[in-house]
XYZ file of C-alpha atoms in Angstrom:
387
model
C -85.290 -78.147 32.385
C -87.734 -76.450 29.887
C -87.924 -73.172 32.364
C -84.458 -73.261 33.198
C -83.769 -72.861 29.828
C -86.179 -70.169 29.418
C -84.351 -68.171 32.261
C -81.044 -68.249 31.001
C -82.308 -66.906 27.488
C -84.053 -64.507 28.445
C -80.976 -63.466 30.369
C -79.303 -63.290 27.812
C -81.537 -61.508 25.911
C -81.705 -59.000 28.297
C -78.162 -58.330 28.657
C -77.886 -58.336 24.780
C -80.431 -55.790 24.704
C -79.254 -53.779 27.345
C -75.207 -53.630 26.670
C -76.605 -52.671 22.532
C -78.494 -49.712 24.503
C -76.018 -48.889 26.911
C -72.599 -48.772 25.420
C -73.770 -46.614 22.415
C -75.182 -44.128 25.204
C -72.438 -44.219 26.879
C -70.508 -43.174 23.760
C -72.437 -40.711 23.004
C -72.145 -39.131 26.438
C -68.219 -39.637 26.164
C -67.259 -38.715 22.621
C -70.357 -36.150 22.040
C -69.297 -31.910 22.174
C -71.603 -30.817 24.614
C -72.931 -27.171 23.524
C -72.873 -25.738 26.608
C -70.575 -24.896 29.228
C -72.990 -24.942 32.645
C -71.678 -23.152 36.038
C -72.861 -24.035 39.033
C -75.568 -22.264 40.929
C -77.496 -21.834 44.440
C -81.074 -21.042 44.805
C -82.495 -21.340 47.896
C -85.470 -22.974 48.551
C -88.174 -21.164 46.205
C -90.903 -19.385 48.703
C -93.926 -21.445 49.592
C -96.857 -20.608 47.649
C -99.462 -19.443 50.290
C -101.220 -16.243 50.893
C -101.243 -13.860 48.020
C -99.028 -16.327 46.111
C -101.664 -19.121 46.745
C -102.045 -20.833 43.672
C -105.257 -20.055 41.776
C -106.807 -20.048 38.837
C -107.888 -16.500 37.786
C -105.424 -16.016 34.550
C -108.280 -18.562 32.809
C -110.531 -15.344 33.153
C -108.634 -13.983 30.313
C -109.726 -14.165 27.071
C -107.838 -14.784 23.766
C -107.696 -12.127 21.153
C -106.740 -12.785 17.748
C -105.932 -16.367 17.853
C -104.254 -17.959 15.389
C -103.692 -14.113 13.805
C -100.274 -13.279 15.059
C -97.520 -15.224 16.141
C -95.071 -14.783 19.858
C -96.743 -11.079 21.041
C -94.067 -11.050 23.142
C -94.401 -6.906 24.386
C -97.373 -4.648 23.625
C -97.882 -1.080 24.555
C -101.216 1.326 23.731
C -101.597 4.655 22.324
C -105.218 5.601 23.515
C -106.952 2.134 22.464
C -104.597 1.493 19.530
C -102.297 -1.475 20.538
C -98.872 -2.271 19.445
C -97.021 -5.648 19.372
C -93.635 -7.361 17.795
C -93.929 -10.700 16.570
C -92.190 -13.667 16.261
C -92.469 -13.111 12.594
C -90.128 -10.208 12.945
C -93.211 -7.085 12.492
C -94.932 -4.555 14.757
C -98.073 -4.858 14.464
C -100.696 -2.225 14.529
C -103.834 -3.516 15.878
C -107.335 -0.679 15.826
C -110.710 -2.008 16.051
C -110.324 -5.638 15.518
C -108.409 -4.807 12.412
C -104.616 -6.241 12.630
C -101.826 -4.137 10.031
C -98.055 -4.621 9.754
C -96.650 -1.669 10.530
C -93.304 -2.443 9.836
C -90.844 -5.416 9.170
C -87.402 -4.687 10.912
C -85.613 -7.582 8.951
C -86.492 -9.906 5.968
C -88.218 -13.155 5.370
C -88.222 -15.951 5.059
C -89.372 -16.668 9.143
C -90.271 -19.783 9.257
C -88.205 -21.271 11.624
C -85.705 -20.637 14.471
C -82.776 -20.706 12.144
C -84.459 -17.849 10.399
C -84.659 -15.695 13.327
C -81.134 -13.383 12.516
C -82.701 -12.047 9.005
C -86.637 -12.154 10.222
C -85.388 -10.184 13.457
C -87.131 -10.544 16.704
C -88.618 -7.422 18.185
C -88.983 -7.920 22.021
C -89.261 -4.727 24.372
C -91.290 -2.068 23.140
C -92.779 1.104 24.292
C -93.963 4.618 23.964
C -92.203 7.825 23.927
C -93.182 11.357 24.560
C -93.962 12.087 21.431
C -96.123 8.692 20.769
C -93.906 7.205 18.770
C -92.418 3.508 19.264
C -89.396 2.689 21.107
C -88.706 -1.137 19.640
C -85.489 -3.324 21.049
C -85.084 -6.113 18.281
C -82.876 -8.970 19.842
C -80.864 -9.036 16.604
C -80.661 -5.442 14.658
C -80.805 -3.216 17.741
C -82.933 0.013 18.776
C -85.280 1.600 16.599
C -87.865 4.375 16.892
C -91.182 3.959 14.543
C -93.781 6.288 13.451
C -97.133 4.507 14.862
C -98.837 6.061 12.037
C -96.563 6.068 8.702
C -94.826 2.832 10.064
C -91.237 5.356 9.408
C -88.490 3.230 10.928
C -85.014 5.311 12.433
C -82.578 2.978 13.540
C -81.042 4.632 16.982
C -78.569 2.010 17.816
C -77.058 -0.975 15.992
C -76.384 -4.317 17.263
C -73.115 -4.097 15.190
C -71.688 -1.232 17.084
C -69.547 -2.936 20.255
C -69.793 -1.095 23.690
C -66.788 -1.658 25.336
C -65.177 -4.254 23.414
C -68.109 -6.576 23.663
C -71.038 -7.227 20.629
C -74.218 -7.123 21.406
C -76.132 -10.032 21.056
C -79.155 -10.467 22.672
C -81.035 -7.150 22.820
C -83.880 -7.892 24.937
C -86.429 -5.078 27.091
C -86.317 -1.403 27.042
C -87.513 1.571 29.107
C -87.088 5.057 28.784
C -87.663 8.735 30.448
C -90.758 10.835 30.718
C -88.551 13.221 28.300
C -87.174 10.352 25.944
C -83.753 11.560 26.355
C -82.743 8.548 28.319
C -83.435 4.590 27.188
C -81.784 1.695 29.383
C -81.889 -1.632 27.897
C -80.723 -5.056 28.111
C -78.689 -7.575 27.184
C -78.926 -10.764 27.766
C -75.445 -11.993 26.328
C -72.482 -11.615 24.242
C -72.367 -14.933 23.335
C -75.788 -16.495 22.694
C -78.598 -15.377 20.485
C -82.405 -15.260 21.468
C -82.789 -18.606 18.885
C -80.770 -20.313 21.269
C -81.970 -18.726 24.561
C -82.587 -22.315 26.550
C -78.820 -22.662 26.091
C -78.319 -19.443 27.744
C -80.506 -20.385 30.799
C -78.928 -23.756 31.204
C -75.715 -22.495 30.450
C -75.996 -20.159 33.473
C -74.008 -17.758 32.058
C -72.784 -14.053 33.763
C -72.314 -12.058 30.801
C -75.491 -10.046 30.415
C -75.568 -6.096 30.881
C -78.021 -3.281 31.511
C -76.809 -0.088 28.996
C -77.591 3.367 29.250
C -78.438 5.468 25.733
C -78.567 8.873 25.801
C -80.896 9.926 22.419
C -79.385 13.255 22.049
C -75.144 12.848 22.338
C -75.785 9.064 21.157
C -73.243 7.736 24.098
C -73.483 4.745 25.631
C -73.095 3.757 29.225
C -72.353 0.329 30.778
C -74.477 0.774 33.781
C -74.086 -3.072 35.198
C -72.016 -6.224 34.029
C -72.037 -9.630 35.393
C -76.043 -10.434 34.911
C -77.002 -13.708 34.487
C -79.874 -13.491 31.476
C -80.854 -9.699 32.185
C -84.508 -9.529 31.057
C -87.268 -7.038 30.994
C -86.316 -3.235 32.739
C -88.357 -0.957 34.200
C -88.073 2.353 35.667
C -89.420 3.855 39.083
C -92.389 6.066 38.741
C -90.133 8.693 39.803
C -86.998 7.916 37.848
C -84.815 7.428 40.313
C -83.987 4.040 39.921
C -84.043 1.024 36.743
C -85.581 -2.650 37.819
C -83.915 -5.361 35.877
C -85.391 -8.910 36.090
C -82.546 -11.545 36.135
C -83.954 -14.426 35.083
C -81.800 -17.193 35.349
C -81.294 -16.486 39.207
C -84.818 -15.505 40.081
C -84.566 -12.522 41.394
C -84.914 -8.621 40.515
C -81.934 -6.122 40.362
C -82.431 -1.932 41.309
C -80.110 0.143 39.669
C -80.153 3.675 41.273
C -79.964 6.271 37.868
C -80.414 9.976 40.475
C -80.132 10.560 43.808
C -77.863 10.154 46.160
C -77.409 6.814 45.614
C -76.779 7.153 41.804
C -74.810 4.576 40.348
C -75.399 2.189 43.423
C -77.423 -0.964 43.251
C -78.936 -3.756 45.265
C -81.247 -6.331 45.236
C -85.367 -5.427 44.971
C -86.909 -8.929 44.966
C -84.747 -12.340 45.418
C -85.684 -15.752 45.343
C -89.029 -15.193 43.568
C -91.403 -18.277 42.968
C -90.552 -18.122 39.205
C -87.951 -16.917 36.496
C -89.132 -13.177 35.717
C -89.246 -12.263 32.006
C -90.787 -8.259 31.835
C -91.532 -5.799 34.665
C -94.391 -3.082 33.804
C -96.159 -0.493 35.988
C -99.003 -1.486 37.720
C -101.880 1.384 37.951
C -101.498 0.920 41.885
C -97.880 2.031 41.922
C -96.506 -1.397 41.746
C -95.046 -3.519 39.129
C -96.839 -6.453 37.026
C -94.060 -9.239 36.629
C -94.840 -12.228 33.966
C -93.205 -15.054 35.157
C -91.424 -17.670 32.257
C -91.648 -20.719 34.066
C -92.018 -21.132 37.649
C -90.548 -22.998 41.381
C -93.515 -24.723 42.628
C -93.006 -25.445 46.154
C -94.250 -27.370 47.332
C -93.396 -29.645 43.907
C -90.406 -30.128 41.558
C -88.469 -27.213 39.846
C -85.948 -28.530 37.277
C -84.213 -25.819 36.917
C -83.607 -25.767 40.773
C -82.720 -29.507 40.969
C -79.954 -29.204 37.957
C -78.442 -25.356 39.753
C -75.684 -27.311 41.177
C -75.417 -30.446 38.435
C -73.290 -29.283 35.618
C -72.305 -32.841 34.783
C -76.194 -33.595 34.110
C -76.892 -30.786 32.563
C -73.845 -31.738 30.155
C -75.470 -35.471 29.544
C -78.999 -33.550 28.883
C -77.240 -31.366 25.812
C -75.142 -33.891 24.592
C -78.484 -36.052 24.009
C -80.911 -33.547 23.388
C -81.861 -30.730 21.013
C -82.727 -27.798 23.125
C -86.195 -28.040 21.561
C -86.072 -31.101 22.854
C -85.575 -29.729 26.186
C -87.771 -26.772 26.454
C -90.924 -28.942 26.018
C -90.455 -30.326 29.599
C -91.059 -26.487 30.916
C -94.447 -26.797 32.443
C -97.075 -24.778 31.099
C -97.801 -23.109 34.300
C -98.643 -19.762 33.722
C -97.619 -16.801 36.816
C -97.979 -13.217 36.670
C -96.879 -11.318 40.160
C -98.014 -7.566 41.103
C -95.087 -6.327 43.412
C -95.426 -3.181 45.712
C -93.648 -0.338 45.183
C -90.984 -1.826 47.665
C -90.684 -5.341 45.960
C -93.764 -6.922 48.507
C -95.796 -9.621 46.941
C -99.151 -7.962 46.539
C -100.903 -10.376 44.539
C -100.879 -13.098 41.956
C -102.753 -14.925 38.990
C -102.310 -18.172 37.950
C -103.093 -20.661 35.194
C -101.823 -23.991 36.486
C -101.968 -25.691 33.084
C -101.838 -23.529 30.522
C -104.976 -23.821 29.364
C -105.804 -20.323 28.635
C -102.640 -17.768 29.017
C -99.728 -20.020 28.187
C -96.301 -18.849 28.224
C -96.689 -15.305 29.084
C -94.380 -12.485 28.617
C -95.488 -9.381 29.910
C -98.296 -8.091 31.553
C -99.638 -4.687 30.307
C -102.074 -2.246 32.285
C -104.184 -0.271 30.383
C -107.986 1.606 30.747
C -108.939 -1.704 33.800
C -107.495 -4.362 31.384
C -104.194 -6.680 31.582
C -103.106 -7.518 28.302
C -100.735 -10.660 28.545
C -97.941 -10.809 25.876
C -96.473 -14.179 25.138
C -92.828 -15.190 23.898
C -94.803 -18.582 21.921
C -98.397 -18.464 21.940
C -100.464 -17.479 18.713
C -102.434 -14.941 20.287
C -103.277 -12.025 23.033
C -104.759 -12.585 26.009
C -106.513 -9.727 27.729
C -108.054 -9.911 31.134
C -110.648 -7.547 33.244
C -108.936 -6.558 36.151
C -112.117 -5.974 37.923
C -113.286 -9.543 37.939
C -110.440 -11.075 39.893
């Protein structure tokens, strides 16, 4: 008698518990705005990682520089051994002989949090022109040139000005030509900002574009439409053609700029063992790619599992802050040398994180790879000739 009774109470309690957990969830899920409107994609299955791709663990040869000194180093550049960086703190830093200076502050403070990001500015791409001074993309303002010296900021191209009808939201990489007269830069969307770019890779959304600026008539060309989170560009040693990393379909774009198949494109690398943030020459001819997250295979990819789920993907916002969501990224950190024909040459890895987490870009210079980071409070730089 005594355990029958126990049975049916804690039956009851059970289903008490479980219909006061349940049918709140299940309003939430029905009466909640979801933030995102997800398409549909394919991937196919992400390449095996063997041979050169062979996980390893040679990124946790690197070692951190300035930690705890500077905030999201997203892109650096040199001039000689000076280096450059843009923070998540909105500045460019100037960093000579261990000694770290702002060299300018594109927006103003306060930037303390995401929210603050549109004021702060967020300078991403940067690089260096032919007559050493900065080329800077900031996601928010737009396309400045800087004086590495005087820290003299000229503001090329607004994010305010529309090119062809459509705002620019997410300014995101840069590259530009031996002669500085052309720079071709990204992107990533007219609707979302770089606070809220989880959103965008969740959202799956086709609405990124690589631009063409000419620095001398100050036009504007629409050079390719329809990219699904353009990322970092780069452009062939010989100038004939622009790679743009499309990261929410893992794979890299060519865009042919001369030649006689100017104005064509195709595909240079497809189905890559990661999402591909920026593409940088590598001294060998090739290309360094940093990788944002990766497709372990074998193992789980979530973005690959939720392609062709909208409806879960729905459910996930509804419930979750994107915040929230980004901390189930694992901290596996990937950075890929391709040939000069898109072949996997070779490939470092830090499987945990534990030393190069979340890396941006990978930057050759004098034997070194200096690893920018979108999050991480610090550089990493590794010798090239000890892996």
């Amino acid at each position: 008698m005594t355990s029958t009774y126990s049975s049916k109470v804690f039956r009851v309690t059970f289903m008490t518990l479980a219909v006061t957990l349940i049918i709140p969830l299940l309003g939430a899920i029905l009466l909640l705005e979801c933030p995102i409107d997800p398409q549909p994609l394919s991937f196919k299955e992400p390449p095996i990682l063997t041979g050169v791709l062979e996980p390893n663990i040679k990124l946790r040869q690197a070692e951190r520089l300035f930690e705890n000194q500077i905030i999201g180093p997203e892109s650096i550049v040199n001039i000689d051994d000076v280096l450059f960086t843009g923070t998540a703190d909105g500045k460019i830093l100037r960093i000579e002989d261990g000694e770290i200076q702002t060299l300018a502050q594109l927006g103003h403070g306060p930037c303390r949090t995401r929210e603050d990001e549109p004021d702060c500015g967020r300078p991403l791409g940067i690089r260096v022109g032919p007559n050493n001074t900065l080329f800077v993309a900031d996601a928010y303002y737009g396309i400045y040139e800087i004086n590495p010296v005087t820290g003299e900021v000229q503001m090329l191209l607004s994010t305010k000005t529309p090119i062809e009808g459509q705002k620019l939201s997410f300014l995101n990489d840069l590259t530009l030509t031996r002669d500085g007269r052309k720079i071709y830069f990204t992107d990533s969307s007219s609707k979302w900002q770089r606070r809220d770019f989880p959103l965008l890779v969740m959202e799956g959304r086709d609405d990124g574009r690589l631009f063409e600026y000419d620095t001398v008539t100050k036009e504007v060309k629409v050079l390719m439409v329809g990219l699904r989170f353009p990322n970092g560009v780069e452009l062939s040693p010989a100038e004939d053609f622009v790679l743009v990393a499309e990261l929410t379909l893992a794979r890299i774009r060519r865009y042919y700029v001369s030649g006689l198949m100017k104005g064509g494109a195709d595909m240079f690398v497809e189905n890559m063992p990661g999402f591909p943030d920026n593409i940088r020459r590598s001294s060998s001819g090739g290309y360094w790619v940093a990788m944002s997250a990766i497709r372990p295979n074998p193992g789980f990819s979530m973005m690959d599992f939720l392609s062709e789920k909208p409806w879960i993907k729905r459910i996930i916002f509804k419930l979750l802050s994107q915040d929230t969501v980004i901390k189930f990224v694992p901290r596996y950190s990937l950075v890929i040398e391709l040939g000069e024909t898109g072949s996997y040459k070779r490939s470092f890895h830090d499987p945990n994180g534990m030393v190069v987490a979340y890396v941006s870009e990978a930057h050759e210079h004098d034997g070194y790879l200096y690893l920018g980071s979108f999050r991480s409070p610090f550089i990493c730089r590794l010798n090239l000739e000890h892996v």
